[in-house]
Short mmCIF file of C-alpha atoms in Angstrom, two decimals:
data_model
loop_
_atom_site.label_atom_id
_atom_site.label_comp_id
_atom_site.label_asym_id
_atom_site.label_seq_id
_atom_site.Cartn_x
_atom_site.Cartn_y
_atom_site.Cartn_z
CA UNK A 1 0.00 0.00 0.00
CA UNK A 2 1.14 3.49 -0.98
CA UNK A 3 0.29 6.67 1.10
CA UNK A 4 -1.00 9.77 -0.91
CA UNK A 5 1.55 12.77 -1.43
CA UNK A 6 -0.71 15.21 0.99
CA UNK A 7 2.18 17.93 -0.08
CA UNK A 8 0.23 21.08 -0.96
CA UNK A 9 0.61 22.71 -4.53
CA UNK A 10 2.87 25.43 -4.37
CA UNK A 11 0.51 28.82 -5.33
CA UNK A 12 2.31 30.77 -7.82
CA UNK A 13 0.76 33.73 -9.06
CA UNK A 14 1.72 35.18 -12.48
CA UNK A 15 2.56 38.72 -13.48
CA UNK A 16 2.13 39.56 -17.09
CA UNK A 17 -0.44 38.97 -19.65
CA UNK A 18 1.24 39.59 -22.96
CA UNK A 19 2.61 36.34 -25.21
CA UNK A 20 5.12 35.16 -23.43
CA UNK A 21 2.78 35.03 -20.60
CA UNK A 22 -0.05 33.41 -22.79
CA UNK A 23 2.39 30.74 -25.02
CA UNK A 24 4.29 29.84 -22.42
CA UNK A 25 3.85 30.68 -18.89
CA UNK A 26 0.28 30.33 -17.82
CA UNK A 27 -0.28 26.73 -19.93
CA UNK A 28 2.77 25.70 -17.56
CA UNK A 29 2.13 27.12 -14.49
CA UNK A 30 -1.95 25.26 -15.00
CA UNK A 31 -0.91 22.03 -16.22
CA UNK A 32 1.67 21.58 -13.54
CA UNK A 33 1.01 18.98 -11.09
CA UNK A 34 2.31 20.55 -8.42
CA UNK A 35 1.37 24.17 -8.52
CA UNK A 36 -1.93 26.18 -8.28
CA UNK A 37 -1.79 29.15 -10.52
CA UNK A 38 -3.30 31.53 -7.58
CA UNK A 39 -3.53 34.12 -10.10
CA UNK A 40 -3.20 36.53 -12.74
CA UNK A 41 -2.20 39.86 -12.56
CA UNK A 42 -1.93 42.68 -15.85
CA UNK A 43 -2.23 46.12 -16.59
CA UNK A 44 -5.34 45.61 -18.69
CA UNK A 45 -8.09 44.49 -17.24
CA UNK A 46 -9.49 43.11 -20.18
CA UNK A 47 -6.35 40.98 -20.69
CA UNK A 48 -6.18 39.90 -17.38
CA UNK A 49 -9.16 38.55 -17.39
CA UNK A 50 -8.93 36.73 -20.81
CA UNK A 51 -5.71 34.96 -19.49
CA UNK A 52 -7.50 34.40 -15.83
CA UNK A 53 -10.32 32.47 -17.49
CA UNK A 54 -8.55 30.58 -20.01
CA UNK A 55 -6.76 28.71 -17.50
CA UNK A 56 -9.40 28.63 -14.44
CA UNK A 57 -7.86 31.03 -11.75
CA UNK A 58 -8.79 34.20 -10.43
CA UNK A 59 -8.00 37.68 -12.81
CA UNK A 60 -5.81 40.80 -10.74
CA UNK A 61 -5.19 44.20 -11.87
CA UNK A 62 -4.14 47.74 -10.58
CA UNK A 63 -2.21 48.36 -7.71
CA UNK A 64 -3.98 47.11 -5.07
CA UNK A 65 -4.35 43.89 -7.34
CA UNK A 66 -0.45 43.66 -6.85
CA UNK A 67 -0.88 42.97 -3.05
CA UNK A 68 -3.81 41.01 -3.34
CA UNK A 69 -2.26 38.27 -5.55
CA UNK A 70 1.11 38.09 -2.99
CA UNK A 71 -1.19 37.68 -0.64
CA UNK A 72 -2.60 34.76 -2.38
CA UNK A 73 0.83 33.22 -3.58
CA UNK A 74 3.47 31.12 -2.00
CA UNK A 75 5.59 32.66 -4.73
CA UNK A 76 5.27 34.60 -8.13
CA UNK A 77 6.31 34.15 -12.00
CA UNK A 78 7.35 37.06 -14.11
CA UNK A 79 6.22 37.94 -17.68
CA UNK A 80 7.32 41.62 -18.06
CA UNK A 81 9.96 43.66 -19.18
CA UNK A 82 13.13 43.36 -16.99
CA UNK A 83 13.04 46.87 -15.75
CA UNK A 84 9.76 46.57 -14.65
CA UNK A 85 9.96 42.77 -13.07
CA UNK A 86 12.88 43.99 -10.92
CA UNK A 87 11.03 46.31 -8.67
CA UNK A 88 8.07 44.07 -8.14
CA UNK A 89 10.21 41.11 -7.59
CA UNK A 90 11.58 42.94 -4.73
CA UNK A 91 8.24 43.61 -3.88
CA UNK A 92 7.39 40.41 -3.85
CA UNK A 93 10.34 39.26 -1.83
CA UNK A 94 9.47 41.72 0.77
CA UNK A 95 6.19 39.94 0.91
CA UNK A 96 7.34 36.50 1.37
CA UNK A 97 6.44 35.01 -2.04
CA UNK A 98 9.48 32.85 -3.76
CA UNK A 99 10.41 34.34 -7.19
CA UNK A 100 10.91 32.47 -10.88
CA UNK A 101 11.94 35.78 -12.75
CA UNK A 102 12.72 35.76 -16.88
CA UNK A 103 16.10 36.74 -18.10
CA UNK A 104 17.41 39.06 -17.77
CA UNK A 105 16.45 40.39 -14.29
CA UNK A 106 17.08 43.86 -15.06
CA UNK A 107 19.20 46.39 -17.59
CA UNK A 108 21.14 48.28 -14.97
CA UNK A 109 23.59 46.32 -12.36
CA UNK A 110 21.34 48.13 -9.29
CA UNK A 111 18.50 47.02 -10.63
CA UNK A 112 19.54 43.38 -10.84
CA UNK A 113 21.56 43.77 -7.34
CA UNK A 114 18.62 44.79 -5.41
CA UNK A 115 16.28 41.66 -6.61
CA UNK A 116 18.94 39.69 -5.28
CA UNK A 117 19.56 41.42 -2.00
CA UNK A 118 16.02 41.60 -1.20
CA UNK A 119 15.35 37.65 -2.12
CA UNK A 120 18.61 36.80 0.22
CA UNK A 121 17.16 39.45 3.01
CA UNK A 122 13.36 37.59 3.17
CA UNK A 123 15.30 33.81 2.52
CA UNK A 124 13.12 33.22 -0.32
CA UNK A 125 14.02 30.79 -3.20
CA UNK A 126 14.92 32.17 -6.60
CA UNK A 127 14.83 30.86 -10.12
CA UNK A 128 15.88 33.12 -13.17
CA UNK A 129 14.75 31.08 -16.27
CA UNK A 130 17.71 30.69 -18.63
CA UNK A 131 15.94 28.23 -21.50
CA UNK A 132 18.99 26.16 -21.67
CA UNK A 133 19.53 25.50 -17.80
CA UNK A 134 16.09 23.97 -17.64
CA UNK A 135 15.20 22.13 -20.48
CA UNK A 136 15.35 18.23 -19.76
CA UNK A 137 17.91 17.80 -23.25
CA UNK A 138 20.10 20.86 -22.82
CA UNK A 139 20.31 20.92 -18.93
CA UNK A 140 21.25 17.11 -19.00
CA UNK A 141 24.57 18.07 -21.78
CA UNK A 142 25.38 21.09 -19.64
CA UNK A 143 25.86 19.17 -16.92
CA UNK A 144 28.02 16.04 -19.00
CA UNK A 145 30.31 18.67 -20.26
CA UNK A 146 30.77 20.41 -16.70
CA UNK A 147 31.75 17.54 -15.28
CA UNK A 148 34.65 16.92 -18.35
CA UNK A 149 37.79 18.46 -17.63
CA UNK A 150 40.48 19.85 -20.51
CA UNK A 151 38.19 21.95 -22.43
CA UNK A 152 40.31 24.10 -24.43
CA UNK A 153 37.51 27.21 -26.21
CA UNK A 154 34.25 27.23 -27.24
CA UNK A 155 31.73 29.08 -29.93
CA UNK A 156 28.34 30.15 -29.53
CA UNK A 157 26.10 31.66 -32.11
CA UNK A 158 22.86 32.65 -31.01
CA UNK A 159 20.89 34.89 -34.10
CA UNK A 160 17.33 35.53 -34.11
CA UNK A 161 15.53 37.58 -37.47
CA UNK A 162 12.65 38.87 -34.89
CA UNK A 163 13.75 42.06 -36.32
CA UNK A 164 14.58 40.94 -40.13
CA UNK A 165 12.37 42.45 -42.47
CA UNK A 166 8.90 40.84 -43.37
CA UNK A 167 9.15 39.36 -39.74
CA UNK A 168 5.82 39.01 -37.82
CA UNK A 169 6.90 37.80 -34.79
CA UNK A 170 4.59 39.18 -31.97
CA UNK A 171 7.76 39.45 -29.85
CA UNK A 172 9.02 41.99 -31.70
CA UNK A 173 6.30 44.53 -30.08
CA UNK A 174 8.30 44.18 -27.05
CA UNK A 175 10.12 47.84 -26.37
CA UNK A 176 12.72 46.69 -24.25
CA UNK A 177 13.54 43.83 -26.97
CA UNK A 178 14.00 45.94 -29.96
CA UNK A 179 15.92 48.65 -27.24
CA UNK A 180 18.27 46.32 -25.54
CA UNK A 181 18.87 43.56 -28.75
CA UNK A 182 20.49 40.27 -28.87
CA UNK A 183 22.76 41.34 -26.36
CA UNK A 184 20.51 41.16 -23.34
CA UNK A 185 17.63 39.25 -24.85
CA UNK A 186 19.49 35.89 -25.88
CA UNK A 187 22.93 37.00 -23.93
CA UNK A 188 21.86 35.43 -20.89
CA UNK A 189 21.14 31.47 -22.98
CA UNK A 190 24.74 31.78 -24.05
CA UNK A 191 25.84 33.07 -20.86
CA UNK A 192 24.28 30.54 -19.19
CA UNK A 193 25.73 27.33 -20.62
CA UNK A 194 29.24 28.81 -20.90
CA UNK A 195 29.59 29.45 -17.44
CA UNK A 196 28.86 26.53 -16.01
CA UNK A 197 31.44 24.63 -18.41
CA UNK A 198 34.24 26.79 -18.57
CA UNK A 199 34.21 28.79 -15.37
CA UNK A 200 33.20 32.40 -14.78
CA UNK A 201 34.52 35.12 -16.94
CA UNK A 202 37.55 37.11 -15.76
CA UNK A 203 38.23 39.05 -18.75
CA UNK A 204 35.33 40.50 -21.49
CA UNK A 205 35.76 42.20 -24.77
CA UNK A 206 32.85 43.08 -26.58
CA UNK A 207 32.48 45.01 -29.95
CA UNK A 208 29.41 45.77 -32.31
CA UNK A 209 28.11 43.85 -35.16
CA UNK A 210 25.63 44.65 -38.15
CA UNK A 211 22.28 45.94 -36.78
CA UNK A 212 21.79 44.89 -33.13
CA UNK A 213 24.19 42.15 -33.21
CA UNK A 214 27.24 41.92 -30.76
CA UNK A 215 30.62 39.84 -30.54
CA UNK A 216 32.22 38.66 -27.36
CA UNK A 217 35.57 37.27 -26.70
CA UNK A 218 35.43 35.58 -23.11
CA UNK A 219 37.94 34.25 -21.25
CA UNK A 220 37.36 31.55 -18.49
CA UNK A 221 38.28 31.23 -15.14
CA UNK A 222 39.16 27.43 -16.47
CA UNK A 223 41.94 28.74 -18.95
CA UNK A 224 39.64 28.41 -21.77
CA UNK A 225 38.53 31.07 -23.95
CA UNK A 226 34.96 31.40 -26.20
CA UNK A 227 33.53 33.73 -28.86
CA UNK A 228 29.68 34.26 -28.39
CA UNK A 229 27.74 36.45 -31.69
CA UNK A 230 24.00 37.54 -30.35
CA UNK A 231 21.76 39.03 -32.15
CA UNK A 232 18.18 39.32 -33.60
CA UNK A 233 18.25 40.91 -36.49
CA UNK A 234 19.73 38.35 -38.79
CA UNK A 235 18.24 37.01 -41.98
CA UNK A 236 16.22 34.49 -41.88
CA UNK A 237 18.62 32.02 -44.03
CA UNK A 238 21.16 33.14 -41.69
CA UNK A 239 19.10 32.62 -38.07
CA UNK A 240 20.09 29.67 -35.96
CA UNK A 241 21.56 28.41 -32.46
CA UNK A 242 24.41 26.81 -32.02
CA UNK A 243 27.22 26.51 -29.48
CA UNK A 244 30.08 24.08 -29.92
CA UNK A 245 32.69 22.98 -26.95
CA UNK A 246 36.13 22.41 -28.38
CA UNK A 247 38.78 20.33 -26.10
CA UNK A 248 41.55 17.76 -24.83
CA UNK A 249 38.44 14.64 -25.73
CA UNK A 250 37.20 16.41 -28.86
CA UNK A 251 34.20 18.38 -29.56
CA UNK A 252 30.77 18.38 -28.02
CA UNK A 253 27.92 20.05 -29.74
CA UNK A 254 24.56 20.81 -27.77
CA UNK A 255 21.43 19.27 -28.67
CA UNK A 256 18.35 20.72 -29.77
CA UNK A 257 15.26 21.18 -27.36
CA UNK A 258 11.61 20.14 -27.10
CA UNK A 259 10.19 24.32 -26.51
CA UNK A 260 10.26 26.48 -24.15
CA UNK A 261 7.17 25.39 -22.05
CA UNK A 262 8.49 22.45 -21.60
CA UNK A 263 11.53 23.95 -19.99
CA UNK A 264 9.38 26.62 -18.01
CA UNK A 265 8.23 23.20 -16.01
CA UNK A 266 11.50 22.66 -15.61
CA UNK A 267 12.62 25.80 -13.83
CA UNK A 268 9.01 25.28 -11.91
CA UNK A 269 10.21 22.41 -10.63
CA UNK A 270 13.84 24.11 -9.82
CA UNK A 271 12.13 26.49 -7.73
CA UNK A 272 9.76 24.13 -5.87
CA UNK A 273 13.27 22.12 -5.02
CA UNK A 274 14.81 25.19 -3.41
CA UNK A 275 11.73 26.27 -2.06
CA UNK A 276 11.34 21.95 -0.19
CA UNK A 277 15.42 22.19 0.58
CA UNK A 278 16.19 25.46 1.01
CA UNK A 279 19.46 25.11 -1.21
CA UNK A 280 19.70 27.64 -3.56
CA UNK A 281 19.67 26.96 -7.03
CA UNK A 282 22.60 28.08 -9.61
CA UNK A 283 20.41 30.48 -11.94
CA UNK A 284 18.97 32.11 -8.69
CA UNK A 285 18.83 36.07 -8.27
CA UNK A 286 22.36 36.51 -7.55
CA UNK A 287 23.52 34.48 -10.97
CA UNK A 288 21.19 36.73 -12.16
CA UNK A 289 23.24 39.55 -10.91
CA UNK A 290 26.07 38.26 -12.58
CA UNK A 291 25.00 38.06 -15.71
CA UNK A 292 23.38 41.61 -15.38
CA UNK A 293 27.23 42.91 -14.53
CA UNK A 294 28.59 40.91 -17.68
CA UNK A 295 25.89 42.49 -19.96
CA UNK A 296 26.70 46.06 -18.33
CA UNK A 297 29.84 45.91 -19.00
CA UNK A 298 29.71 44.48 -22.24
CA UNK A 299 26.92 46.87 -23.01
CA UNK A 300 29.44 50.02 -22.20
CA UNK A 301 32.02 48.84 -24.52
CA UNK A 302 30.24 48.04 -27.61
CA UNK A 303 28.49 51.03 -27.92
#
């Protein structure tokens, strides 16, 4: 005889209503086994609601709608622009509630510093949603190549064509996206699996590319050195992910990936873990913080 988990769903209330909320976020958060979406919270009304009653929970809005859904959350997930997630996720922090935050977690160092300050001040658990860290394929070669010694560089190539012309992407309506570019939209991903691998950086160059794209020479606390090229602006013909390890046993090559909702369950279940343990996990705030300083300063010397 078996006895029935009687662990309550962790309540996670969502913040956001636009598509990455819609495609991604809110079908994970409700078909999650072990969460109750508590709620959803937007500027609109009207899209609040929409979201709210497409996936069975309760719709939030205005100020005052901010409190009420912490109030009703063991912890909160963030679909908004990074400059305005930061504040409220130190908001939230204040008010108890755990915190699964997109990437990046803000476009200025303080910004990004005070999330994590504030989440290590109120002990709460922390998850910043790189893709790669949390999708069952990519997370599970991250972790074979961290654990192989002698690598020696490594490329990654990350281009989008959100911004190419005759692109309809509904992501490209995103002001902070088109503002910021490849740099700080698909920086972190790179960032992300690099790091990991081949150690922290100690030394960044960083120069401009054609339209928003940037180069980055990195090299590793490990010895190693990589080249990263970000951007969304690319062609279409020319668009494409790739990142390529190069070393003492050879070359490694990462593997492609079911979607991103997939991988958003992944970094739900991340955060329920550090929530049960109380162990942090690696992309919490303060890797968040990191990557926000490596941005920054690759930000200021590109141009």
């Amino acid at each position: 005889m078996t006895t029935a988990d009687t662990t309550p769903p962790l309540r996670i209330g969502l913040l956001g209503t636009g598509p990455w909320a819609r495609n991604t976020q809110a079908p994970a958060l409700a078909a999650h086994p072990g969460v109750e979406l508590s709620g959803v919270w937007g500027r609109r009304a009207e899209a609040a609601d929409a979201l709210a009653a497409a996936h069975g929970t309760r719709a939030y809005t205005g100020e005052e709608g901010i409190d009420a859904l912490l109030e009703a959350s063991d912890a909160v997930a963030f679909a908004l622009p990074p400059d305005v997630q930061a504040p409220l996720a130190v908001r939230a922090a204040e008010a108890g509630c755990h915190l699964l935050m997109d990437k990046p977690v803000a476009t200025t160092v303080a910004g990004a510093r005070a999330v994590a300050e504030a989440a290590e001040k109120a002990s709460v658990a922390s998850v910043v949603f790189c893709t790669l860290r949390f999708a069952p394929e990519t997370s599970a070669w991250i972790a074979e190549q961290a654990a192989v010694e002698g690598w020696f560089t490594a490329r990654a190539q990350w281009l989008g064509s959100l911004y190419a012309a005759g692109s309809s992407s509904e992501y490209a309506d995103s002001p902070w996206r088109r503002d910021k570019g490849g740099l700080w939209d698909v920086g972190p991903h790179a960032l992300s699996v690099l790091i990991p691998v081949l150690g922290d950086v100690e030394h960044l160059t960083a120069a401009a590319g054609p339209a928003d794209t940037t180069h980055l020479i990195l090299r590793h606390t490990s010895g190693a050195s990589s080249t990263v090229t970000l951007g969304l602006s690319a062609p279409p013909g020319a668009a494409g992910v790739e990142i390529e390890l190069r070393g003492e046993r050879g070359t490694a090559s990462i593997p492609g990936w079911a979607g991103a909702e997939t991988a958003f369950r992944g970094a739900v279940d991340a955060l329920a873990e550090a929530v049960r343990t109380g162990v942090p996990h690696a992309c919490d705030a303060r890797f968040g913080l990191h990557l926000t300083e490596l941005l920054a300063a690759a930000q200021a010397q590109a141009g």
